[in-house]
JSON list of C-alpha atoms in Angstrom, two decimals:
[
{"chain": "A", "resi": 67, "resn": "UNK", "atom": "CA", "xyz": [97.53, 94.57, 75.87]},
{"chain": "A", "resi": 68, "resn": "UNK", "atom": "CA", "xyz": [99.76, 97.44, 76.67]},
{"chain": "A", "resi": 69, "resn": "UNK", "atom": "CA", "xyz": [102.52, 97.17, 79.44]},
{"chain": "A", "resi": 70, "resn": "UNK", "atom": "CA", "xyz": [103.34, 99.37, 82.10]},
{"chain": "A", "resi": 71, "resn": "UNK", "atom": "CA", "xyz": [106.13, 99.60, 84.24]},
{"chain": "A", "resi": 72, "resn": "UNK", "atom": "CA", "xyz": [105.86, 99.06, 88.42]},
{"chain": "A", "resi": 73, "resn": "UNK", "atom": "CA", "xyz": [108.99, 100.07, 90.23]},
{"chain": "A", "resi": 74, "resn": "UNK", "atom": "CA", "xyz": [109.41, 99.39, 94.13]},
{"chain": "A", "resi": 75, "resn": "UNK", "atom": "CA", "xyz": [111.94, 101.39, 96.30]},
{"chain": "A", "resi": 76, "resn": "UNK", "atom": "CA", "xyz": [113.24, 100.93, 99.77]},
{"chain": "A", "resi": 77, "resn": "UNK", "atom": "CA", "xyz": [115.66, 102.20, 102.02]},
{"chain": "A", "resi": 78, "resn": "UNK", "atom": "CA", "xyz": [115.41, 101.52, 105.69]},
{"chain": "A", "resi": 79, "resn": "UNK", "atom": "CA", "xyz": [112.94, 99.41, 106.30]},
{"chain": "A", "resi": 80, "resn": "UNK", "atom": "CA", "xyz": [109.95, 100.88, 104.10]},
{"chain": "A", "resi": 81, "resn": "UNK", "atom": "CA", "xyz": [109.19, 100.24, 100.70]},
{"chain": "A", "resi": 82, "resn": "UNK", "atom": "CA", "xyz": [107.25, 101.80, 98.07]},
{"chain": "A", "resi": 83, "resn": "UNK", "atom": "CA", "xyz": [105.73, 99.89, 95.29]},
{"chain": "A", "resi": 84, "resn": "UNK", "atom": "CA", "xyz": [103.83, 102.37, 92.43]},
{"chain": "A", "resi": 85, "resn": "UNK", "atom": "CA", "xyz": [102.65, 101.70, 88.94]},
{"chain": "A", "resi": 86, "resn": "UNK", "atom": "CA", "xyz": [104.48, 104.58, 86.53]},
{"chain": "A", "resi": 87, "resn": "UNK", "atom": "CA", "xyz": [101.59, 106.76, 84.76]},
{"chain": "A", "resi": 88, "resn": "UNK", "atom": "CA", "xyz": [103.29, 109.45, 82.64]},
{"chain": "A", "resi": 89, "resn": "UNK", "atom": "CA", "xyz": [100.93, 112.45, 82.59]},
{"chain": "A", "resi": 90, "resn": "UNK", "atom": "CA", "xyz": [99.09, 111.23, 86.08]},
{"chain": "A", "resi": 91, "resn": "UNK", "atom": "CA", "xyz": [100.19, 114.03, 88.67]},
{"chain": "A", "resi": 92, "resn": "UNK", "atom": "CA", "xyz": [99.30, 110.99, 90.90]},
{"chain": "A", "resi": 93, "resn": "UNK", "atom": "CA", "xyz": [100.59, 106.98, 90.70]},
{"chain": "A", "resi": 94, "resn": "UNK", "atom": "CA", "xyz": [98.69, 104.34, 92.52]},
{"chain": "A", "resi": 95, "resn": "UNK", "atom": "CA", "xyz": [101.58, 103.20, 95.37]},
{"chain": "A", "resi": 96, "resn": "UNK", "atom": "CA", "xyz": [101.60, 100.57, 98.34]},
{"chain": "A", "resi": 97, "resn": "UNK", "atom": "CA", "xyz": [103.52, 100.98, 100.76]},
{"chain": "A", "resi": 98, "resn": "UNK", "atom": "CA", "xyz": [105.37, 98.74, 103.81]},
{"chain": "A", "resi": 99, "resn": "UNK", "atom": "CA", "xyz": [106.48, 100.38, 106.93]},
{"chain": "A", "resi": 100, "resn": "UNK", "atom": "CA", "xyz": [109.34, 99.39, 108.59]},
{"chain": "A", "resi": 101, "resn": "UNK", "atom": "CA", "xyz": [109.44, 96.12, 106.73]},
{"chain": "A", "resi": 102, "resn": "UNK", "atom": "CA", "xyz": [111.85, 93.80, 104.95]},
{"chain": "A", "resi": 103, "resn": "UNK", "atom": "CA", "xyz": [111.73, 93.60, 101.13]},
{"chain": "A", "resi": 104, "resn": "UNK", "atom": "CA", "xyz": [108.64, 92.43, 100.06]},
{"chain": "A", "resi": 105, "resn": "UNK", "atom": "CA", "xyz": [108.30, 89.05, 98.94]},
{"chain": "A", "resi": 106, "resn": "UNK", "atom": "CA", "xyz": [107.03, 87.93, 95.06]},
{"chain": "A", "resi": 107, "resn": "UNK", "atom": "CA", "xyz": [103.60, 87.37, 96.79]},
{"chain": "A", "resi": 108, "resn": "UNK", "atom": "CA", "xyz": [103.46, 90.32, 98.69]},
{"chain": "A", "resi": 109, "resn": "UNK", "atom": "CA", "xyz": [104.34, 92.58, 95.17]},
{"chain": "A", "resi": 110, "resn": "UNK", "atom": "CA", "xyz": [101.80, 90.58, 93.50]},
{"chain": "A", "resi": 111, "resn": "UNK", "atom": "CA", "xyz": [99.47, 90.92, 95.83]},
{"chain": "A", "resi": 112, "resn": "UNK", "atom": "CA", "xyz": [100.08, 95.10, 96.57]},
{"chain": "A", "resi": 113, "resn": "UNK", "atom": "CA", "xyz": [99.83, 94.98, 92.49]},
{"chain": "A", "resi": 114, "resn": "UNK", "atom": "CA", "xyz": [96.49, 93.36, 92.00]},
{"chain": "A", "resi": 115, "resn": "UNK", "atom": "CA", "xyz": [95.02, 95.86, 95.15]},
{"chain": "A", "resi": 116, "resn": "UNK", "atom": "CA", "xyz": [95.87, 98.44, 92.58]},
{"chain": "A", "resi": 117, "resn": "UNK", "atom": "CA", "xyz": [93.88, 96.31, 89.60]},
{"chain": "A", "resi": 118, "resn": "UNK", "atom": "CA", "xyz": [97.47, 95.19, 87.94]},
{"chain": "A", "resi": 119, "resn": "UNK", "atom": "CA", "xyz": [98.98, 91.94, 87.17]},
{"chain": "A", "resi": 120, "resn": "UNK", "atom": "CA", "xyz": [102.78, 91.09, 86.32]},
{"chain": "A", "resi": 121, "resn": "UNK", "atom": "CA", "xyz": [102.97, 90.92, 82.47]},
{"chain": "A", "resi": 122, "resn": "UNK", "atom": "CA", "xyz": [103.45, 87.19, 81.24]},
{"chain": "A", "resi": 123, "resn": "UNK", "atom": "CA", "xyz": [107.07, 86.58, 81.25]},
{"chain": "A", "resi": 124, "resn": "UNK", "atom": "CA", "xyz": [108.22, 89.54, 82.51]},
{"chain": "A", "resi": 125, "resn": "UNK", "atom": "CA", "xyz": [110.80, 89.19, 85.89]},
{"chain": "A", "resi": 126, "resn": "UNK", "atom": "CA", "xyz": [111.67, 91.65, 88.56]},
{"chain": "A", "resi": 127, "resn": "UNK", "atom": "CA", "xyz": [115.26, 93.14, 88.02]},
{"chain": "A", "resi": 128, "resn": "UNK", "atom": "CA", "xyz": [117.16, 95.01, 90.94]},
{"chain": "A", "resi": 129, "resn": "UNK", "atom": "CA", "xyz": [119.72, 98.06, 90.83]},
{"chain": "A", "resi": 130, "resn": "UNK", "atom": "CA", "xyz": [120.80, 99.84, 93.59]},
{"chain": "A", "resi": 131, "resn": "UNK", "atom": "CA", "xyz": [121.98, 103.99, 94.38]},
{"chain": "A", "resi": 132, "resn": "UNK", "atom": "CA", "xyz": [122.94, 106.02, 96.43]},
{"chain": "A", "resi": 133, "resn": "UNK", "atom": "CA", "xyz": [120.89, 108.34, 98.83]},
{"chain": "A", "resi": 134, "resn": "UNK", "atom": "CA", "xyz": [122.96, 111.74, 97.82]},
{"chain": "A", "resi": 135, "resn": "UNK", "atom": "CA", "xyz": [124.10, 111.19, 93.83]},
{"chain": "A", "resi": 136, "resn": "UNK", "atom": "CA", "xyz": [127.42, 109.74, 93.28]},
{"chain": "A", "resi": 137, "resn": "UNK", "atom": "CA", "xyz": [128.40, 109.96, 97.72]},
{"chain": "A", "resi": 138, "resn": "UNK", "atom": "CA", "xyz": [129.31, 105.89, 98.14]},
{"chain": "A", "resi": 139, "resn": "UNK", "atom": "CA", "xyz": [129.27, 106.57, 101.92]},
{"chain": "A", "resi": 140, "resn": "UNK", "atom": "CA", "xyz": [125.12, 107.39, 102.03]},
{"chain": "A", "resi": 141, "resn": "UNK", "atom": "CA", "xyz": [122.66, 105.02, 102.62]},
{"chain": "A", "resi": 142, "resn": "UNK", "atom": "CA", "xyz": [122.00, 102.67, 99.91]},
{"chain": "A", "resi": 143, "resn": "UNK", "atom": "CA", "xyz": [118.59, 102.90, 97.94]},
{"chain": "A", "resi": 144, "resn": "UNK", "atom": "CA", "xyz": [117.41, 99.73, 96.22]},
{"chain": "A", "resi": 145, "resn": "UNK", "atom": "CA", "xyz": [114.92, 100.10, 93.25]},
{"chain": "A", "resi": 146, "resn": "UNK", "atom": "CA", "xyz": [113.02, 96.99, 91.51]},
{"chain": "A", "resi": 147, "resn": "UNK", "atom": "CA", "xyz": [111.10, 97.40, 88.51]},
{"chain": "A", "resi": 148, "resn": "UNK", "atom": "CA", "xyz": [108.91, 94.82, 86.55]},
{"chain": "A", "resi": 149, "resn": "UNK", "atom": "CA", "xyz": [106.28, 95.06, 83.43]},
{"chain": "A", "resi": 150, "resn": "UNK", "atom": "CA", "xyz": [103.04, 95.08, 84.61]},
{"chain": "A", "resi": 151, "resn": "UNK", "atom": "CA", "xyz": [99.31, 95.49, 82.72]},
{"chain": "A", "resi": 152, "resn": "UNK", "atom": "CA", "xyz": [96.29, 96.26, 83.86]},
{"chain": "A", "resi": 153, "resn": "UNK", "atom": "CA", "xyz": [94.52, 92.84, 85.43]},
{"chain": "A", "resi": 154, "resn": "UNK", "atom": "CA", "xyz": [92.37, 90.58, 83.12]},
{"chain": "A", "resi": 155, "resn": "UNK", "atom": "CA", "xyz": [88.74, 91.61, 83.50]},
{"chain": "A", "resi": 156, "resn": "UNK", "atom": "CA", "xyz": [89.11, 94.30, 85.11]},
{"chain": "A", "resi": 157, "resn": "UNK", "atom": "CA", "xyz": [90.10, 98.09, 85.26]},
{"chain": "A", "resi": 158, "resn": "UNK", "atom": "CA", "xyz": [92.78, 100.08, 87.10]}
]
């Protein structure tokens, strides 16, 4: 089954989680207002609204950046990304 990649981004307070489509002008996206990071059950559960599962085995993994490229002093951006598929028995 092929594997896709979900990234989540935050800074501030809201977070984004979207499934990456390459060639989709559009990616299906959660998002949390004004909330703290999203906990494993809330990704998995934002994931499955959008008909995808976590891949078996695969793990979340965390870097961070900047809001302006390479200026330390802005806000810090964190980004998660995981490998995801499309849910068994169904269709995204």
């Amino acid at each position: 089954m092929k594997t896709l990649t979900a990234q989540m981004s935050g800074a501030g307070g809201q977070w984004r989680l979207y499934v990456v489509l390459y060639g989709e002008s559009e990616w299906p996206t959660v998002r949390w207002e004004s909330a703290p990071v999203p906990t494993g059950a809330q990704r998995r559960e934002a994931l499955a609204s959008l008909g995808y599962e976590v891949a078996p085995g695969a793990e979340w993994t965390w870097i961070e950046d900047t809001q302006k490229p390479f200026d330390d002093s802005t806000p810090v951006i964190l980004i998660a990304a995981v490998d995801v598929r499309e849910q068994e028995g169904g269709a995204a």
